[in-house]
Coordinates of C-alpha atoms (C1' of nucleotides) in Angstrom, one line a residue:
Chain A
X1 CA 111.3 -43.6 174.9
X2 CA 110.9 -45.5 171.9
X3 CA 109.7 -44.5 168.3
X4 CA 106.4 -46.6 168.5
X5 CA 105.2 -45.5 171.7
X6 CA 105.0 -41.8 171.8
X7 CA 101.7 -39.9 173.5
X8 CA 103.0 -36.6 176.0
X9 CA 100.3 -33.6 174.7
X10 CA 103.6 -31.2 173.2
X11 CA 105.0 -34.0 171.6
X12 CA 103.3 -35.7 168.3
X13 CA 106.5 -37.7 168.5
X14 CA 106.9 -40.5 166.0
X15 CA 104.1 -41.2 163.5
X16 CA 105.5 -42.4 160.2
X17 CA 104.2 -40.1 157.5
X18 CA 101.2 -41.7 156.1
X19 CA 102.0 -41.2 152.5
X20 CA 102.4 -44.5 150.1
X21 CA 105.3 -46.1 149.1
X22 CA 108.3 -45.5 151.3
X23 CA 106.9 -45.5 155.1
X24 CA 109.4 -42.4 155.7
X25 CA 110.7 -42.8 159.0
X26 CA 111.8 -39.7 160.8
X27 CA 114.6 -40.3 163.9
X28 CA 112.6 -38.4 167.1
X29 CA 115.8 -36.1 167.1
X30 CA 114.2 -35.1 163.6
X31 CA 111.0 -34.5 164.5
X32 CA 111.9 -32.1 167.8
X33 CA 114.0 -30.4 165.3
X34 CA 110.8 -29.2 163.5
X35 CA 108.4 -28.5 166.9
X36 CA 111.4 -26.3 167.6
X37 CA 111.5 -24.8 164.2
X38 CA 108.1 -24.0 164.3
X39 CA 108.3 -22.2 167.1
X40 CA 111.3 -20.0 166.0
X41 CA 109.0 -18.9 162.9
X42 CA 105.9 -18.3 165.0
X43 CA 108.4 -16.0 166.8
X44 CA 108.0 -17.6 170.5
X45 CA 110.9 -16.8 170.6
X46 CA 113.2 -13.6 169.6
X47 CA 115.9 -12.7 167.5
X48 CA 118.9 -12.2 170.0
X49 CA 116.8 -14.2 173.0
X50 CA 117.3 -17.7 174.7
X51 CA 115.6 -20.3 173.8
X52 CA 114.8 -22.9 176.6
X53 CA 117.6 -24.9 178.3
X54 CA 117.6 -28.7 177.2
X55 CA 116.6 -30.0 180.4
X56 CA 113.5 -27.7 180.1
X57 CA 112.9 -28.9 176.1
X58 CA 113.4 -32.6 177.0
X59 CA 110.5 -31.9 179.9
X60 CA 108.1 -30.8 177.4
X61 CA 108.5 -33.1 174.4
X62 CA 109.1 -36.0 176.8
X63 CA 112.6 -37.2 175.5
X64 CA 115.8 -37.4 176.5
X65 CA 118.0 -34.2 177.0
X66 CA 120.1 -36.0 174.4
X67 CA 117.7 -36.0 172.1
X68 CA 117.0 -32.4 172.2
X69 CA 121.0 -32.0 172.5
X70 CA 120.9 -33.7 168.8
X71 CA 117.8 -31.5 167.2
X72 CA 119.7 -28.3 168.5
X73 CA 123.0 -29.3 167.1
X74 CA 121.4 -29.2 163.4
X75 CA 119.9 -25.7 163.9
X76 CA 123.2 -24.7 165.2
X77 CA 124.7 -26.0 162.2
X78 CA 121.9 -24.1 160.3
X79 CA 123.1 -21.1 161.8
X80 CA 119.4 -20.4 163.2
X81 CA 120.2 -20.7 166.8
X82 CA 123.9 -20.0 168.3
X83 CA 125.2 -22.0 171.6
X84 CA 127.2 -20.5 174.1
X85 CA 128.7 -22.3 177.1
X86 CA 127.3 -21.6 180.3
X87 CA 124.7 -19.2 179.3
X88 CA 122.4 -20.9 176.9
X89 CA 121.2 -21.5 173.4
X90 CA 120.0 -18.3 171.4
X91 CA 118.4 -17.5 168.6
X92 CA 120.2 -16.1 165.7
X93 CA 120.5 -12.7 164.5
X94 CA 121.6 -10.8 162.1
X95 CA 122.7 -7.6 164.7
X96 CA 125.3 -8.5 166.9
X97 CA 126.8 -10.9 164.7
X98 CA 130.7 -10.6 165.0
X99 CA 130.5 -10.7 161.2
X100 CA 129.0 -7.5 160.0
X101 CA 127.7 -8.6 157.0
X102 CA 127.1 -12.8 156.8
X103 CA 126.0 -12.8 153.4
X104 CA 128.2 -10.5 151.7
X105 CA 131.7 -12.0 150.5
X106 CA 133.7 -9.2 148.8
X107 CA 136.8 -8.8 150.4
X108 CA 139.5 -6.4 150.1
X109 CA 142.0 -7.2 148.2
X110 CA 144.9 -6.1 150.6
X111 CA 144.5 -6.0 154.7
X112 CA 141.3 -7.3 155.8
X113 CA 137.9 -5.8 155.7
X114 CA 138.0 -4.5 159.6
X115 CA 140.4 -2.1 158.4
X116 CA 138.5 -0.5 155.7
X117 CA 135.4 -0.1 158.5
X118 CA 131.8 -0.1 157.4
X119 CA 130.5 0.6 154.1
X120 CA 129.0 4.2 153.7
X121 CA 125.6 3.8 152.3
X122 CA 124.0 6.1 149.6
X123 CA 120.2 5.8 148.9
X124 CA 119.8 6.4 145.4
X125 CA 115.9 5.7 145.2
X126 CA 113.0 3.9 147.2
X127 CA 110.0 3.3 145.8
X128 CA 106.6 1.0 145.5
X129 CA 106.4 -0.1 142.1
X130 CA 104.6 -3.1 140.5
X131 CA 106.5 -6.7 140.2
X132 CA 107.9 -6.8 136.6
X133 CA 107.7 -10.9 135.6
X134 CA 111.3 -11.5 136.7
X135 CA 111.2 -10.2 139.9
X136 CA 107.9 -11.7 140.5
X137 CA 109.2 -15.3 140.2
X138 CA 112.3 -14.8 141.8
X139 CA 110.1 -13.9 145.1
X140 CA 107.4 -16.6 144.2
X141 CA 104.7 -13.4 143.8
X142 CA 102.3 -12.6 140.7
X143 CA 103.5 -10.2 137.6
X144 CA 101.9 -6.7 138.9
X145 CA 101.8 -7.7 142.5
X146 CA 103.2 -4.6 144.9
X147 CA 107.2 -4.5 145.5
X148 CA 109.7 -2.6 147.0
X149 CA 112.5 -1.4 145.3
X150 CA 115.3 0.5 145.9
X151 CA 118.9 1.2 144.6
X152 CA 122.3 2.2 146.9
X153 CA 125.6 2.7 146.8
X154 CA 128.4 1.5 149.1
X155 CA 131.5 2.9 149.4
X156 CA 134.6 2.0 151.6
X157 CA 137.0 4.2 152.3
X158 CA 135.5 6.6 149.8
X159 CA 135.7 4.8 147.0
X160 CA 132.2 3.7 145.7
X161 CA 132.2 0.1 145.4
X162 CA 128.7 -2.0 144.9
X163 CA 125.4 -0.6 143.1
X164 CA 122.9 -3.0 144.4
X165 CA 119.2 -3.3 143.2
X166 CA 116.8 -4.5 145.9
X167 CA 113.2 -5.7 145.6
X168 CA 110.9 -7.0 148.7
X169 CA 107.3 -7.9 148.8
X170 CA 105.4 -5.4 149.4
X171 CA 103.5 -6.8 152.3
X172 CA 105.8 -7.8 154.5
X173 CA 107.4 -4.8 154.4
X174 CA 104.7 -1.9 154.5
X175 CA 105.9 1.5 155.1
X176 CA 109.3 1.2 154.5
X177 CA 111.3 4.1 153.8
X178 CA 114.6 5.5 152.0
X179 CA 115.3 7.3 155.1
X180 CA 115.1 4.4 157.0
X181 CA 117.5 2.2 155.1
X182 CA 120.0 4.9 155.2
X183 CA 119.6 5.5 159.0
X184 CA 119.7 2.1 160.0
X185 CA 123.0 1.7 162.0
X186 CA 124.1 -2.0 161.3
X187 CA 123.1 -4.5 158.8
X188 CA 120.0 -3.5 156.7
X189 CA 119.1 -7.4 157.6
X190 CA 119.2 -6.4 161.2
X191 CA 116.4 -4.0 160.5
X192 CA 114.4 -6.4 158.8
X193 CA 114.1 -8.6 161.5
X194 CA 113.4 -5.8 163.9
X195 CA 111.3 -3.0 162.3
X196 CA 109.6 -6.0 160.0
X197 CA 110.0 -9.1 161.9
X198 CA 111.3 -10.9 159.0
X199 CA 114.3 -12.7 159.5
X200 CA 116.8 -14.1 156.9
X201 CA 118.2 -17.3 157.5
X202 CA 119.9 -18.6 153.7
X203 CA 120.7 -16.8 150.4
X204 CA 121.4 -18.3 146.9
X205 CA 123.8 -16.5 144.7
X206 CA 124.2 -16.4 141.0
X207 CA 127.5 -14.9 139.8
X208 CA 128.1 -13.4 136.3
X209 CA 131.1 -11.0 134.7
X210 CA 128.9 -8.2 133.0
X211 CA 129.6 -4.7 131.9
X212 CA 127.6 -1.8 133.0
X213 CA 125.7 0.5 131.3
X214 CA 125.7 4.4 131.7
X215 CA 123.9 4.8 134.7
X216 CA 125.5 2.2 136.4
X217 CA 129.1 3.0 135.4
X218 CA 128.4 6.6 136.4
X219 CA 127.3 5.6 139.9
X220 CA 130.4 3.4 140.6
X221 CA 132.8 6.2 138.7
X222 CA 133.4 3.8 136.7
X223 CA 133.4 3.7 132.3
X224 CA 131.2 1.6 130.3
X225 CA 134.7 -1.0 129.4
X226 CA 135.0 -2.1 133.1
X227 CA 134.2 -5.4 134.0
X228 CA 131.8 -5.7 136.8
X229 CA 131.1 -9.0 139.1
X230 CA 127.1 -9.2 138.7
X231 CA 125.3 -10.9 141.7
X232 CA 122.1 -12.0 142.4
X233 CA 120.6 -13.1 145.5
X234 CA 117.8 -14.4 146.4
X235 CA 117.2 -14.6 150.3
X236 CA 115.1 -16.8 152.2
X237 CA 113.1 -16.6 155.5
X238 CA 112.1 -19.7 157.7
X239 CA 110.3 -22.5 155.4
X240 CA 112.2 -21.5 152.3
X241 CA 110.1 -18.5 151.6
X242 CA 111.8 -15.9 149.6
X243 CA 111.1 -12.4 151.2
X244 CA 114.1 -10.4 149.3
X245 CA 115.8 -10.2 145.6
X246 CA 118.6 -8.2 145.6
X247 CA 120.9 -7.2 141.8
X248 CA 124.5 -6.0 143.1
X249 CA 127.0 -4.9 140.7
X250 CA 130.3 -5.5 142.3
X251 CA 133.9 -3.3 141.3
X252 CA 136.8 -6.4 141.8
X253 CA 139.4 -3.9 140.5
X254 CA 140.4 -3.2 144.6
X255 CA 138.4 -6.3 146.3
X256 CA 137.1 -10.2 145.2
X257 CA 134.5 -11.9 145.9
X258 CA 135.6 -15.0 148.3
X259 CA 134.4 -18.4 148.2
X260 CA 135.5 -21.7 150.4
X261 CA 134.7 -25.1 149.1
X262 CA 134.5 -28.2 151.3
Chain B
X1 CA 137.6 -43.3 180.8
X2 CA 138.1 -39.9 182.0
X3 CA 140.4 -37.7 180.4
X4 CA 143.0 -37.4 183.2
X5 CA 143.1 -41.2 183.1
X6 CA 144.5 -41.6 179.6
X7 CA 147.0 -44.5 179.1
X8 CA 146.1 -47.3 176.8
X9 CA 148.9 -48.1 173.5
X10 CA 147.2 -46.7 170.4
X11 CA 146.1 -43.7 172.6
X12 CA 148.1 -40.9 173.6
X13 CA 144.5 -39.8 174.2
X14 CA 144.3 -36.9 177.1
X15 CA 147.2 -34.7 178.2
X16 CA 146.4 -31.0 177.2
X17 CA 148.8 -29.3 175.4
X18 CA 152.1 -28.8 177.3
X19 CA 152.3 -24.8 176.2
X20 CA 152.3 -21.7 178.2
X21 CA 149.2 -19.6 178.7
X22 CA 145.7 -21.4 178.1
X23 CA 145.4 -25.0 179.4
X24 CA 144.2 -25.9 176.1
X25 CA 142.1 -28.3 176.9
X26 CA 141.1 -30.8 174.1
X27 CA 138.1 -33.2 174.3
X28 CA 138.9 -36.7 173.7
X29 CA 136.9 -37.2 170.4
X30 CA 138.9 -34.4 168.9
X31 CA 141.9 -36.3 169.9
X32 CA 140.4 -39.2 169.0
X33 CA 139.7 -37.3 165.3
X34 CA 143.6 -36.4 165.0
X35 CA 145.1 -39.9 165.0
X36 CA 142.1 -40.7 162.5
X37 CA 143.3 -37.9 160.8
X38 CA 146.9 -39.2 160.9
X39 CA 145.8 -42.6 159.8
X40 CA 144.2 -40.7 156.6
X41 CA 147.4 -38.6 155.5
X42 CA 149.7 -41.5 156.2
X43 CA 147.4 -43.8 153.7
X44 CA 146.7 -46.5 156.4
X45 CA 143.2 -46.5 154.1
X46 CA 143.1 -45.5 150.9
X47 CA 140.2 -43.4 149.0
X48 CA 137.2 -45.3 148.5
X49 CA 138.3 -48.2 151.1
X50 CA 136.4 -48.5 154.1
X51 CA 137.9 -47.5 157.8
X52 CA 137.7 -49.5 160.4
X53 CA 133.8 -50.0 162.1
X54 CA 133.1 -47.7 165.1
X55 CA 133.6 -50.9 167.3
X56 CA 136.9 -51.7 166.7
X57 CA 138.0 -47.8 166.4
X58 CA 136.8 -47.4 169.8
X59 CA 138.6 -50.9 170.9
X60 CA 142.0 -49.7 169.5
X61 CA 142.1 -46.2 170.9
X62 CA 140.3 -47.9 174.2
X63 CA 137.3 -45.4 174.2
X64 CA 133.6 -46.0 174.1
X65 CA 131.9 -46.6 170.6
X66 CA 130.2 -42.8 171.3
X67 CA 133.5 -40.8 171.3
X68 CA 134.7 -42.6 168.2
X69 CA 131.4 -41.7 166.7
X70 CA 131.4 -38.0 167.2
X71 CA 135.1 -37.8 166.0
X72 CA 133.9 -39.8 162.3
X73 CA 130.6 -37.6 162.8
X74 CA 133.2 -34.5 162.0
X75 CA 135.3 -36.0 159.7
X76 CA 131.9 -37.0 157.6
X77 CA 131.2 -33.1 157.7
X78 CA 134.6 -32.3 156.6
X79 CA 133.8 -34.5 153.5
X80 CA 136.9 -36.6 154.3
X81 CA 134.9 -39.8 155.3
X82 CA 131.4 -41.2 154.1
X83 CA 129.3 -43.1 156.2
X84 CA 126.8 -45.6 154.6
X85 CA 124.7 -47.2 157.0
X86 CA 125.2 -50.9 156.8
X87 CA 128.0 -51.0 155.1
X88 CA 130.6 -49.1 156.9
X89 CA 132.6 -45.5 156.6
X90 CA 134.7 -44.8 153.7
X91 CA 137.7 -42.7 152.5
X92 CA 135.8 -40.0 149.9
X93 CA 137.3 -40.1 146.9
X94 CA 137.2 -37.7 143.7
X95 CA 136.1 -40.8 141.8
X96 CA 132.7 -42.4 142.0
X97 CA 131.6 -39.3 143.4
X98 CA 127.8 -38.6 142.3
X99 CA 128.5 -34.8 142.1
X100 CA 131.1 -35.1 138.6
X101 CA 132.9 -32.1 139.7
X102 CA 133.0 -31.3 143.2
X103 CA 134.5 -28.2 143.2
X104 CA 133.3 -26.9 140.1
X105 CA 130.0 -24.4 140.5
X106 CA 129.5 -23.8 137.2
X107 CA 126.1 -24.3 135.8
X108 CA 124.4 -23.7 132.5
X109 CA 121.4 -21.5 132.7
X110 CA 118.5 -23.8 131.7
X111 CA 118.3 -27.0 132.1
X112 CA 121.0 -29.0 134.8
X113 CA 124.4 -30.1 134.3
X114 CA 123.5 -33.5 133.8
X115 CA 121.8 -32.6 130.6
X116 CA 124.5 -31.4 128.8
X117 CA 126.9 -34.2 130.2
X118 CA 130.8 -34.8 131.0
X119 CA 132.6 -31.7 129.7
X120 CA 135.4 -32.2 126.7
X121 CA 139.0 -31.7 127.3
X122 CA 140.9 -29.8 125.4
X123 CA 145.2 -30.2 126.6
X124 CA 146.4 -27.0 124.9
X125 CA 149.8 -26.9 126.6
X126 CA 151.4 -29.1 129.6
X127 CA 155.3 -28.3 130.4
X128 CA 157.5 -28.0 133.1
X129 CA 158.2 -24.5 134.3
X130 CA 160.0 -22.3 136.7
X131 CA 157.4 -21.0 139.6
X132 CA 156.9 -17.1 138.8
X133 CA 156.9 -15.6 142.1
X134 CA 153.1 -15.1 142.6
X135 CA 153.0 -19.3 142.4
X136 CA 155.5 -20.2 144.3
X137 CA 153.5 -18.1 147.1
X138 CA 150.5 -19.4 146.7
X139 CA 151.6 -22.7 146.2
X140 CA 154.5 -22.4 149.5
X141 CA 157.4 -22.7 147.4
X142 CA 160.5 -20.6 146.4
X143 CA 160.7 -18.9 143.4
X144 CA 162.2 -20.8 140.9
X145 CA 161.1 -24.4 141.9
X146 CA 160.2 -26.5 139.6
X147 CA 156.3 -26.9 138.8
X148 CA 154.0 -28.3 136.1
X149 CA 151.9 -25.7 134.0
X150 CA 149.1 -26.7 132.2
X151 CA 146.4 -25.5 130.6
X152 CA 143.2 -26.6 128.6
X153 CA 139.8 -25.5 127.9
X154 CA 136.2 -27.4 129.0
X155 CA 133.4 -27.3 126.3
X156 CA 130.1 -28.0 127.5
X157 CA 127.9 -29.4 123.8
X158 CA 130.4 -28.2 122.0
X159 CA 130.9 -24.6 123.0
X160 CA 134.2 -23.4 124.2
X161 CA 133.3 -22.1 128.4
X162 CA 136.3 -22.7 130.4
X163 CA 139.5 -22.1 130.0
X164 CA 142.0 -23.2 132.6
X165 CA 145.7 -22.9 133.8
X166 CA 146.7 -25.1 136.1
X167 CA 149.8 -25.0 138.3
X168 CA 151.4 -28.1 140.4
X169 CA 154.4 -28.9 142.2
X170 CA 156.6 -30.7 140.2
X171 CA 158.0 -32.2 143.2
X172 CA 154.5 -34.4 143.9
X173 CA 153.5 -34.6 140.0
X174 CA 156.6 -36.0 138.7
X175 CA 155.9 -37.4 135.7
X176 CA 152.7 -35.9 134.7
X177 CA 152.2 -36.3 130.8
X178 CA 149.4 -34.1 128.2
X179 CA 148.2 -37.2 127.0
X180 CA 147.4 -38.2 131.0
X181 CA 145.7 -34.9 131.4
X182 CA 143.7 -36.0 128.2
X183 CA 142.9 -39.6 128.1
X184 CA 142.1 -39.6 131.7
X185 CA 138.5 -40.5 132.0
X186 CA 136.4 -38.5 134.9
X187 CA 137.7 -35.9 137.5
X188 CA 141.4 -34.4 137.2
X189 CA 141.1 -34.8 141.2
X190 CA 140.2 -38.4 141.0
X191 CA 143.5 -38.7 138.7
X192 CA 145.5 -36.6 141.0
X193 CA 144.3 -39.6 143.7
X194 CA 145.0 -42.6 141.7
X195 CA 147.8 -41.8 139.9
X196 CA 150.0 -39.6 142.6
X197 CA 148.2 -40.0 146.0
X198 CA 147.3 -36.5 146.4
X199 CA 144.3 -35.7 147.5
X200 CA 142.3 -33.0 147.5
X201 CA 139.9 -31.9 150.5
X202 CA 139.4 -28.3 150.2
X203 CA 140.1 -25.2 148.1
X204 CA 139.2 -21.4 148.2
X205 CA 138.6 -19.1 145.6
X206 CA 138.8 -15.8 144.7
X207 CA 136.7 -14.4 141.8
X208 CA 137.0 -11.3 139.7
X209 CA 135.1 -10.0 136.7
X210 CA 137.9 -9.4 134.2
X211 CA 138.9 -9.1 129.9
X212 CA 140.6 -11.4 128.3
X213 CA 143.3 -10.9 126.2
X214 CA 143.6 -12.0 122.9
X215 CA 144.8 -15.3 123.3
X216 CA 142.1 -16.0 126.0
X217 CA 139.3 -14.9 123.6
X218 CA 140.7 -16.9 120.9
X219 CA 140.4 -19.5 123.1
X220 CA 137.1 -19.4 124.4
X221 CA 135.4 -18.0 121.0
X222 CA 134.6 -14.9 122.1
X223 CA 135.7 -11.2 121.3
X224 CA 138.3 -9.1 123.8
X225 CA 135.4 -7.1 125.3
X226 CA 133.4 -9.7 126.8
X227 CA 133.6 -9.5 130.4
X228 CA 134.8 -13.0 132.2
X229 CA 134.5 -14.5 135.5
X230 CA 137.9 -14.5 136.3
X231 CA 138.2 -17.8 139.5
X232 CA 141.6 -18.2 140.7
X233 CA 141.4 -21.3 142.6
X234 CA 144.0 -22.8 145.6
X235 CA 143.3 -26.6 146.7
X236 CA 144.5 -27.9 150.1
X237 CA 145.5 -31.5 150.9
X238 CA 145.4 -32.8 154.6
X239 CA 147.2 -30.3 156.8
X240 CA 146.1 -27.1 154.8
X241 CA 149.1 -27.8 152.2
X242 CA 148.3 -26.2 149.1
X243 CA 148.9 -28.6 145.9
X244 CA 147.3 -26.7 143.3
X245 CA 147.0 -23.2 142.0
X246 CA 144.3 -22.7 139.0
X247 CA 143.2 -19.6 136.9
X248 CA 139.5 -20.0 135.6
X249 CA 137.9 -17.9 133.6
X250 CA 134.3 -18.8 132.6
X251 CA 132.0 -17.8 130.0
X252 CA 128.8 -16.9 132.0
X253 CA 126.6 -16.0 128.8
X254 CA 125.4 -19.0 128.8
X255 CA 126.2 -20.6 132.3
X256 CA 126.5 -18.7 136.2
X257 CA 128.4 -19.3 139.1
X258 CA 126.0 -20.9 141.7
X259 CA 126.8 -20.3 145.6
X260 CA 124.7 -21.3 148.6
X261 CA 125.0 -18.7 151.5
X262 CA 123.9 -20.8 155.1
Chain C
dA1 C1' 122.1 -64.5 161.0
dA2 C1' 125.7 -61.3 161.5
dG3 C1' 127.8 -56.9 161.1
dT4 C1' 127.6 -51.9 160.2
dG5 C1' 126.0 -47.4 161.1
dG6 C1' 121.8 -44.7 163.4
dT7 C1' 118.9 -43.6 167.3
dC8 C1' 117.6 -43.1 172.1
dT9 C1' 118.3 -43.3 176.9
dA10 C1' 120.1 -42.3 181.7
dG11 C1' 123.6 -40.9 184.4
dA12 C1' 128.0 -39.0 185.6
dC13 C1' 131.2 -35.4 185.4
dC14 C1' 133.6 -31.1 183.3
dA15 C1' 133.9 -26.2 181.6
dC16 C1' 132.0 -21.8 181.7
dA17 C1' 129.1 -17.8 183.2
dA18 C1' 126.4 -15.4 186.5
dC19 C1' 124.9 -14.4 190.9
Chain D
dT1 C1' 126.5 -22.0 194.5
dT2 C1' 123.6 -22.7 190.7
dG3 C1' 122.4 -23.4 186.0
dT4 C1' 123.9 -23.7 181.3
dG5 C1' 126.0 -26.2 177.5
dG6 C1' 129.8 -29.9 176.6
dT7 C1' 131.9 -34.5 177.1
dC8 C1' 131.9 -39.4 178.0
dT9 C1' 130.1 -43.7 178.9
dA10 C1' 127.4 -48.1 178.6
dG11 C1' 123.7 -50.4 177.0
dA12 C1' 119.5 -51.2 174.4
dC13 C1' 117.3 -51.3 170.2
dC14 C1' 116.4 -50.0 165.1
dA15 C1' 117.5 -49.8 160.0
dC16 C1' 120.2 -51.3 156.4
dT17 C1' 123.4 -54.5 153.9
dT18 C1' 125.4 -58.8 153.0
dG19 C1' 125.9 -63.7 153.0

DNA sequence: AAGTGGTCTAGACCACAAC
DNA sequence: TTGTGGTCTAGACCACTTG
C-alpha cells in the first residue's frame, strides 16, 4: 500500500497535513501509531489487557503486519504497551509492574531496594482546597480552581524517609479519600488508573538541595541543619496532560537518588 | 540466510553460545551489532566519520540490508551511531554535538541554557595522585594506582555554580596538562576524544543533598549552610569500562536538576 | 543522476505460550 | 496444534543530499 493511495473506512492513512510551508509528511507506520494511541486514551482497551494481535491491526487499518509491527515498537519503547512472546501485546500498567515503583529513583544506599520491602505509608492529611497560583500552572488549571491535596510519609525499615506533597485536579479525581490512599495495596499510581481511570504514562523531575523547615524536619525526625534532596514532579497522562504535581522531600543520609545517562 | 547456515568470512554470524544450560540463542542482527560494535572500540571509524552504508555492511557480513538495519537501528538508540538520511551513519562524537553538554542536566531557572551561553572554566588544581581506595573501586583499579585529579569550577554569567573533581586513570590520560583542561575550547568529553581516544557513551549518577565544607563554599561563593546537590558521576566507555569518576556539587538557587521519567 | 537512509510490503520460518 | 510476537529476506519505492 502506498502513501498516496490510502481509502479502507478505519484507516485515514496518509493525508499530508494541510498546513503551509513544510507539507509534513508522516511515514504510515506514524500515523497507525496515533489511531492506536487514540484508542488506548479512549480506554478501548484496559490497563493490564491485550491489545489486538498484528495480524488483526494490519486487517483493520489495511497495511502490512509490518507496519503495525513498526507503530507498536514505538509505544513499546514509550512504555505504553508491553510485548510478550507468544502471548500478545498489552497495555501498560502501573500494578503488576515488576518494578514497584517506575517513577521513583531513591535507592538504598547499601543492598538493593527488594531487601528493604515496601515503603510504609503514613497519611498525614487529605484535603480539597483551592489551587494556589503555582500549583495551578504546574497542572495547566486556573488560580482557585478545586485540588486535591495531601501529605505522607514513607518509611522503610522504620526509618521515615520521604515527606511528599501531592496535588491532583479535582475533577478527575472526585471522592478521593485519605483512607483510600493508605489502603491501597500497591502503587498509589495503580489506584489511579483503577479507582480513577487515569493513567500515568511520563513524569518530569526537578531536583534541588533544600533544607527543611520545622514541620518538615519533625516529620522526617530530622533537624532544621539537614540537607534534604527536594523533588518535584510533574506527571503526565496520554496527550501530555498533566493530571498530578507531587513536592517530595527526600533524606540521602541512608539512600540516593539514581540517574542513568545515555 | 538462516541462522543454522552461517559461514561467510567477515561473519562468524550464527552458532549460539557454546555454554551449559540455556541454548542462548542470539538473533543475527545482534550478532550482527557486536562485530559493529567491535569495529567501534577498535577505532576502524573514528568519531564523527561515517560507517560504512547499510549496503555494503550487509555485503561484508553477507546478510540482507534489513538485518544490518535493525542492528545500526540499536546502536542509533544507544547514542553510539547517528543516522542522517542522505548522507550516511556516523560515529557520535562529544564534539559538534547540538546539546553543549550531554551529560550535564543542569539548567538555570528562567530562561534556557542557551541564553546564558558556554560555561567559564575555572582549573583550580590538576595533579597526579595516588587512587584513595573509594576511586580505585569505582574506577576498577587497585588502590594506589596512579590517576589524574583535577578539579575546577563552571560559572554560568559570571556566578560561581559548579564545582567539580574529577578523577582519571593515569594509565589512558597520560600526559594530561591544566592548561589542556583550560584552553580546550567545547566539551571536556569531546577533548577526552580527540586528544586520548576515549570515549565516552554512558554514565550513572548518584545524587545527594549535602554541606559543603569550607573550602567548597569558598569556592562556589556561598556560606557553609547552604544545602548542595551533591552528583557523583561514573562514565563508561565501550564494554561498561569505567574511565571517569566526578564529584559535582551544584548550586540549585539559581539553577535545578532536570530529569525526564518515560 | 547517483548514493544514502527511510518506508512499506509479502512471505517464510523460528521461539514461546496455551490449550 | 494453534496463535502470538520475533527474525530474516528480497524487492520496490520514497525522501534527502551531493555532485
Amino acid at each position: 500500500m502506498s502513501n498516496t493511495t490510502p481509502a479502507a473506512p478505519e484507516a485515514p492513512a496518509a493525508i499530508s497535513g494541510s498546513g503551509q510551508g513544510t507539507p509534513a509528511f508522516s511515514p504510515l507506520y506514524q500515523q497507525i501509531k496515533g489511531l492506536i494511541l487514540q484508542s488506548l486514551q479512549a480506554g478501548e482497551w484496559k490497563p493490564g489487557e491485550a491489545i489486538p494481535s498484528e495480524m488483526e491491526l494490519a486487517a483493520r487499518f489495511r497495511v502490512s503486519q509490518g507496519t503495525v509491527r513498526k507503530a507498536i515498537d514505538e509505544l513499546a519503547a514509550d512504555n505504553l504497551v508491553v510485548r510478550r512472546q507468544g502471548k500478545g501485546t498489552f497495555v501498560a500498567t502501573h500494578a503488576e509492574q515488576h518494578v514497584q515503583y517506575r517513577f521513583l529513583r531513591l535507592l538504598p544506599d547499601t543492598g538493593d531496594a527488594s531487601e528493604e520491602g515496601p515503603a510504609q505509608r503514613s497519611i498525614i492529611d487529605c484535603k480539597r482546597v483551592r489551587a494556589s497560583a503555582d500549583v495551578a500552572r504546574a497542572l495547566q488549571l486556573r488560580t482557585g480552581d478545586a485540588v486535591l491535596q495531601a501529605r505522607r510519609v514513607l518509611a522503610f525499615a522504620g526509618t521515615p524517609t520521604i515527606l511528599e506533597d501531592i496535588w491532583l485536579p479535582g475533577q478527575a479525581f472526585k471522592g478521593l479519600t485519605a483512607q483510600q490512599m493508605a489502603s491501597y495495596p500497591g502503587p498509589t499510581y495503580a489506584m489511579f488508573e483503577i479507582d480513577f481511570g487515569v493513567r500515568m504514562v511520563r513524569a518530569e523531575e526537578k531536583l534541588r538541595a533544600v533544607l527543611p523547615d520545622t514541620a518538615q524536619a519533625r516529620l522526617l525526625g530530622v533537624d532544621c541543619a539537614t540537607p534534604l534532596l527536594s523533588v518535584e514532579r510533574i506527571a503526565y497522562t496520554y496527550n501530555d496532560v498533566p493530571m498530578e504535581l507531587r513536592r517530595g522531600l527526600y533524606r540521602t543520609d541512608t539512600h540516593h537518588y539514581r540517574n542513568a545517562l545515555n
